Coordinates of C-alpha atoms in Angstrom, one line a residue:
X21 CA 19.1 -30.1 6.3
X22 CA 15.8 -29.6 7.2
X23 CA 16.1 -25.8 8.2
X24 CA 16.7 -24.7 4.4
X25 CA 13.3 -24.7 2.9
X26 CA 12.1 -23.0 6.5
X27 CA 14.7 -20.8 6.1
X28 CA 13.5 -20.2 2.4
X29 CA 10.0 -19.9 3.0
X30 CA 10.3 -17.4 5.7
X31 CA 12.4 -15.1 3.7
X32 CA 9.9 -15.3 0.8
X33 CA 7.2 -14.7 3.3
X34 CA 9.2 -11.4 4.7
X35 CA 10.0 -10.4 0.9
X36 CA 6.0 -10.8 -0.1
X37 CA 5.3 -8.8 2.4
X38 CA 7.4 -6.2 2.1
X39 CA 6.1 -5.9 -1.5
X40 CA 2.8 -5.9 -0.5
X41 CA 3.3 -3.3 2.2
X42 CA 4.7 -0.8 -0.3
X43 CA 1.8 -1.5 -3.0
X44 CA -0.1 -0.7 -0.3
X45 CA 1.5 2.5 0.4
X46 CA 1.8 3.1 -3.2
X47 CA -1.5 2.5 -4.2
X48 CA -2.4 4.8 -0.8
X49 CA -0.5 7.9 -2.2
X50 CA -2.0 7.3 -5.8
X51 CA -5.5 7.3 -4.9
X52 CA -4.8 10.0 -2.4
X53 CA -3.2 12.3 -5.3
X54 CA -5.8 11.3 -7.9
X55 CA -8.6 11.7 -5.0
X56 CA -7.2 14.7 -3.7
X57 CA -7.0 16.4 -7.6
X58 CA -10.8 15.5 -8.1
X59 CA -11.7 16.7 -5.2
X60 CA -10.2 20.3 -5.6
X61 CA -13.5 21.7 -7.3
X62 CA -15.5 19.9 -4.5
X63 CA -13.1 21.0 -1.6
X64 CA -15.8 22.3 0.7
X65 CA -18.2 19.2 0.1
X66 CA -15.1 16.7 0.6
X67 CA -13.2 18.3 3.4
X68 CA -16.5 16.8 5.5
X69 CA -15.7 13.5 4.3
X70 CA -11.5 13.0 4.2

């Protein structure tokens, strides 16, 4: 059957993705939180550049 391996490949295609799109995210909401925390001293100096 020839559609298997398709079959396969798109589904760990989807699932990299997926995984990627959340370490993304993750990774977004980390630097955020660590940005945002060393930027609380520098609020008025950062506000101009978030």
């Amino acid at each position: 059957m020839v559609l298997k391996p398709v079959l396969d490949f798109l589904i760990g295609v989807f699932i990299c993705a997926i995984i990627a799109l959340l370490g993304v995210l993750f990774t977004k909401i980390i630097a955020h939180g660590f940005g945002f925390l060393l930027c609380l001293p520098l609020a008025p100096i950062s506000a101009n550049y978030f």
